[in-house]
Short mmCIF file of C-alpha atoms in Angstrom, two decimals:
data_model
loop_
_atom_site.label_atom_id
_atom_site.label_comp_id
_atom_site.label_asym_id
_atom_site.label_seq_id
_atom_site.Cartn_x
_atom_site.Cartn_y
_atom_site.Cartn_z
CA MET H 1 84.80 90.97 110.05
CA PRO H 2 86.10 93.96 108.35
CA LEU H 3 89.90 93.73 106.76
CA LEU H 4 92.40 96.36 108.49
CA TYR H 5 94.78 98.01 106.41
CA LEU H 6 97.85 99.65 107.91
CA ALA H 7 98.81 103.22 106.06
CA SER H 8 102.05 103.42 107.25
CA GLY H 9 105.74 102.42 106.23
CA SER H 10 106.69 102.27 109.88
CA PRO H 11 108.36 98.63 111.12
CA ARG H 12 107.50 99.45 114.68
CA ARG H 13 103.80 99.96 113.98
CA ARG H 14 103.77 97.03 112.04
CA GLU H 15 105.68 95.20 114.90
CA LEU H 16 103.19 96.73 117.42
CA LEU H 17 99.91 95.77 115.56
CA THR H 18 101.47 92.06 115.18
CA GLN H 19 102.01 91.97 119.07
CA ILE H 20 98.44 92.40 119.78
CA GLY H 21 97.10 89.74 117.29
CA VAL H 22 95.77 91.65 114.83
CA PRO H 23 95.99 90.80 111.15
CA PHE H 24 96.60 93.39 108.40
CA THR H 25 97.87 94.42 105.32
CA THR H 26 100.62 97.49 104.68
CA LEU H 27 99.45 100.19 102.57
CA SER H 28 101.74 102.79 101.22
CA ALA H 29 99.85 106.58 101.71
CA ASP H 30 102.43 109.16 100.78
CA ILE H 31 101.35 112.52 102.13
CA ASP H 32 103.25 115.97 102.81
CA GLU H 33 104.20 115.83 106.33
CA THR H 34 104.93 119.71 106.85
CA PRO H 35 103.40 121.64 109.37
CA PHE H 36 101.00 124.32 108.56
CA PRO H 37 102.07 127.95 110.03
CA GLU H 38 100.96 128.51 113.44
CA GLU H 39 99.59 125.08 113.78
CA SER H 40 99.72 123.34 117.13
CA PRO H 41 101.14 120.00 117.68
CA VAL H 42 98.17 118.18 118.51
CA ALA H 43 96.44 119.44 115.39
CA TYR H 44 99.51 118.43 113.24
CA VAL H 45 99.53 114.91 114.48
CA GLU H 46 95.75 114.56 114.43
CA ARG H 47 95.87 115.65 110.59
CA LEU H 48 98.48 113.82 109.42
CA ALA H 49 97.00 110.74 111.04
CA SER H 50 93.88 111.16 109.41
CA ALA H 51 95.36 112.11 105.98
CA LYS H 52 97.33 108.97 106.30
CA ALA H 53 94.24 106.76 106.92
CA GLU H 54 92.17 108.80 104.30
CA ALA H 55 94.87 108.55 101.62
CA GLY H 56 94.94 104.59 102.29
CA LEU H 57 91.02 104.63 101.89
CA ALA H 58 91.17 106.19 98.73
CA LEU H 59 93.61 103.71 97.51
CA LEU H 60 91.40 100.80 98.25
CA ALA H 61 88.46 102.51 96.60
CA ILE H 62 90.26 102.37 93.34
CA ASN H 63 89.79 98.60 93.57
CA ALA H 64 86.74 98.73 95.68
CA THR H 65 86.44 94.66 95.78
CA GLY H 66 85.59 92.12 98.89
CA PRO H 67 85.00 92.76 102.47
CA THR H 68 84.70 95.87 104.25
CA ALA H 69 87.66 97.31 105.13
CA CYS H 70 89.10 100.14 107.57
CA VAL H 71 92.44 101.79 107.50
CA LEU H 72 94.39 102.82 110.27
CA GLY H 73 96.90 105.91 110.30
CA ALA H 74 99.27 107.29 112.69
CA ASP H 75 101.65 110.08 113.50
CA THR H 76 103.84 110.63 116.40
CA ALA H 77 105.41 114.15 117.37
CA VAL H 78 108.28 114.56 119.77
CA VAL H 79 107.48 118.30 121.28
CA LEU H 80 109.78 120.38 123.16
CA ASP H 81 108.83 124.07 124.33
CA GLY H 82 105.97 123.70 121.96
CA ARG H 83 108.23 123.05 119.30
CA ILE H 84 107.63 120.08 116.95
CA LEU H 85 111.26 118.07 116.68
CA GLY H 86 110.91 116.20 113.59
CA LYS H 87 113.49 113.71 112.06
CA PRO H 88 117.08 115.23 111.96
CA VAL H 89 118.00 116.78 108.65
CA ASP H 90 121.87 115.81 109.29
CA GLN H 91 124.26 115.12 111.78
CA ALA H 92 124.22 118.75 113.17
CA ASP H 93 120.41 118.84 113.64
CA ALA H 94 120.40 115.39 115.57
CA LEU H 95 122.90 116.46 118.08
CA ALA H 96 121.48 119.88 118.57
CA MET H 97 118.21 117.85 119.44
CA LEU H 98 119.77 115.50 121.65
CA SER H 99 121.42 118.63 123.45
CA ALA H 100 117.93 120.42 123.86
CA LEU H 101 116.40 117.03 124.98
CA SER H 102 119.13 116.42 127.55
CA GLY H 103 118.41 116.89 131.50
CA ARG H 104 114.70 117.78 130.52
CA GLU H 105 111.27 116.48 130.05
CA HIS H 106 109.52 116.39 126.81
CA GLU H 107 106.25 115.49 125.38
CA VAL H 108 105.42 112.85 122.62
CA LEU H 109 102.04 113.00 121.11
CA THR H 110 100.86 110.22 118.95
CA SER H 111 97.38 110.26 117.08
CA VAL H 112 95.47 107.35 115.71
CA ALA H 113 92.99 107.58 113.01
CA LEU H 114 90.69 104.75 111.93
CA VAL H 115 88.49 105.01 108.87
CA ASP H 116 85.91 103.09 106.80
CA HIS H 117 83.64 104.25 103.97
CA GLN H 118 80.90 105.09 106.82
CA ARG H 119 82.94 106.97 109.76
CA SER H 120 86.20 108.11 111.02
CA GLU H 121 87.89 108.12 114.84
CA VAL H 122 90.72 109.90 115.74
CA ARG H 123 92.24 109.61 119.37
CA THR H 124 95.39 111.27 120.60
CA VAL H 125 97.73 109.85 123.42
CA HIS H 126 100.09 112.38 125.21
CA SER H 127 103.11 111.02 127.03
CA LEU H 128 105.81 112.82 128.82
CA VAL H 129 109.49 111.56 128.81
CA ARG H 130 112.26 112.73 130.82
CA PHE H 131 116.05 112.14 129.66
CA ARG H 132 119.06 112.46 132.06
CA SER H 133 122.03 114.27 131.00
CA ILE H 134 123.69 113.00 128.11
CA GLN H 135 127.14 113.68 127.27
CA SER H 136 128.29 115.09 123.82
CA ALA H 137 130.63 112.01 123.28
CA GLU H 138 127.24 109.70 123.97
CA ALA H 139 125.32 111.78 121.45
CA GLN H 140 127.92 111.57 118.94
CA ALA H 141 128.31 107.73 119.40
CA TYR H 142 124.51 107.51 119.01
CA TRP H 143 124.44 109.45 116.13
CA ASP H 144 127.49 107.19 114.33
CA SER H 145 125.36 104.32 115.37
CA GLY H 146 122.42 105.26 112.69
CA GLU H 147 119.58 104.84 114.88
CA PRO H 148 118.35 108.42 114.98
CA GLN H 149 118.62 109.25 111.47
CA ASP H 150 114.72 108.75 110.41
CA LYS H 151 113.21 109.11 113.83
CA ALA H 152 111.17 111.93 115.03
CA GLY H 153 112.90 113.83 117.73
CA GLY H 154 116.17 112.16 116.78
CA TYR H 155 115.63 108.93 118.86
CA ALA H 156 114.23 105.52 119.44
CA ILE H 157 113.06 104.87 122.89
CA GLN H 158 112.79 100.93 121.88
CA GLY H 159 116.48 101.02 120.62
CA LEU H 160 119.77 102.38 121.77
CA ALA H 161 118.38 105.93 123.43
CA ALA H 162 116.66 103.73 126.22
CA ILE H 163 119.58 104.46 128.15
CA PHE H 164 118.83 108.02 127.94
CA VAL H 165 115.30 107.57 129.26
CA ASP H 166 115.22 108.59 133.07
CA SER H 167 111.07 108.34 133.73
CA LEU H 168 108.23 107.89 131.44
CA GLN H 169 104.55 109.07 132.27
CA GLY H 170 101.97 107.80 129.75
CA SER H 171 102.07 105.01 127.24
CA TYR H 172 105.41 103.20 126.43
CA SER H 173 103.88 101.90 123.00
CA ALA H 174 102.65 105.45 122.04
CA VAL H 175 106.12 106.55 122.38
CA VAL H 176 107.39 103.87 119.93
CA GLY H 177 104.51 104.69 117.46
CA LEU H 178 101.31 103.23 118.33
CA PRO H 179 99.22 103.48 121.70
CA LEU H 180 98.16 99.55 122.29
CA CYS H 181 95.49 100.37 124.70
CA GLU H 182 93.78 102.89 122.79
CA THR H 183 94.23 101.31 119.46
CA ALA H 184 92.54 98.02 120.58
CA GLU H 185 89.65 99.77 121.94
CA MET H 186 89.27 101.65 118.52
CA LEU H 187 89.70 98.44 116.52
CA GLY H 188 86.91 96.91 118.69
CA ARG H 189 84.60 99.69 117.94
CA PHE H 190 84.95 98.83 114.32
CA GLY H 191 84.49 95.47 114.70
CA ILE H 192 87.97 94.31 114.52
CA PRO H 193 89.13 92.07 117.67
CA CYS H 194 92.51 91.79 119.05
CA TRP H 195 94.18 88.56 120.02
CA GLN H 196 93.00 87.07 116.77
CA ARG H 197 96.02 84.72 116.36
CA LEU H 198 94.89 83.17 119.94
CA GLU H 199 91.78 82.07 118.55
CA GLY H 200 91.67 78.08 118.55
CA LYS H 201 94.56 77.82 120.50
CA LYS H 202 94.07 75.89 124.19
CA PRO H 203 95.60 77.62 127.03
#
């Protein structure tokens, strides 16, 4: 069975892979995440997911020993009116994002890339999230919590911002950072089964 490497520093992606019983090793794959001019949000997340996976594979190639390895990369973008909302640069930026998202529906795109030395596969999942109206005092309190500071779109659906979510169409795990249904299917095609931690256990 191939060894799986996760080219991501995201604790949320680590938790999600662990949730479905897939052993993995984390790699640090730093890449430039600046969007290209006129680049669409879908092209952006697919490019970054692939770049992370390929960068991770390149790191493994430096010490190419042992079993076959697969590298998983992923990227998530919050999109409003065709514009990517990245991680807030400061308080004003975060509050502006929350104000823009308040009472509206936005799109969350998550791309997953899986590569080995013979092939690569990329899949993108689209989800729609609608926020209720957010009062300015709530937005300020949320910023003060520290949670939005390193989150795309300035919020974490799995955290305190859950109270802002009026509805969700699509994949909850994709909004968190890794679409588990689609990821499991991709891993299976690369010979990596889920629920490995259940092997040997009786019902």
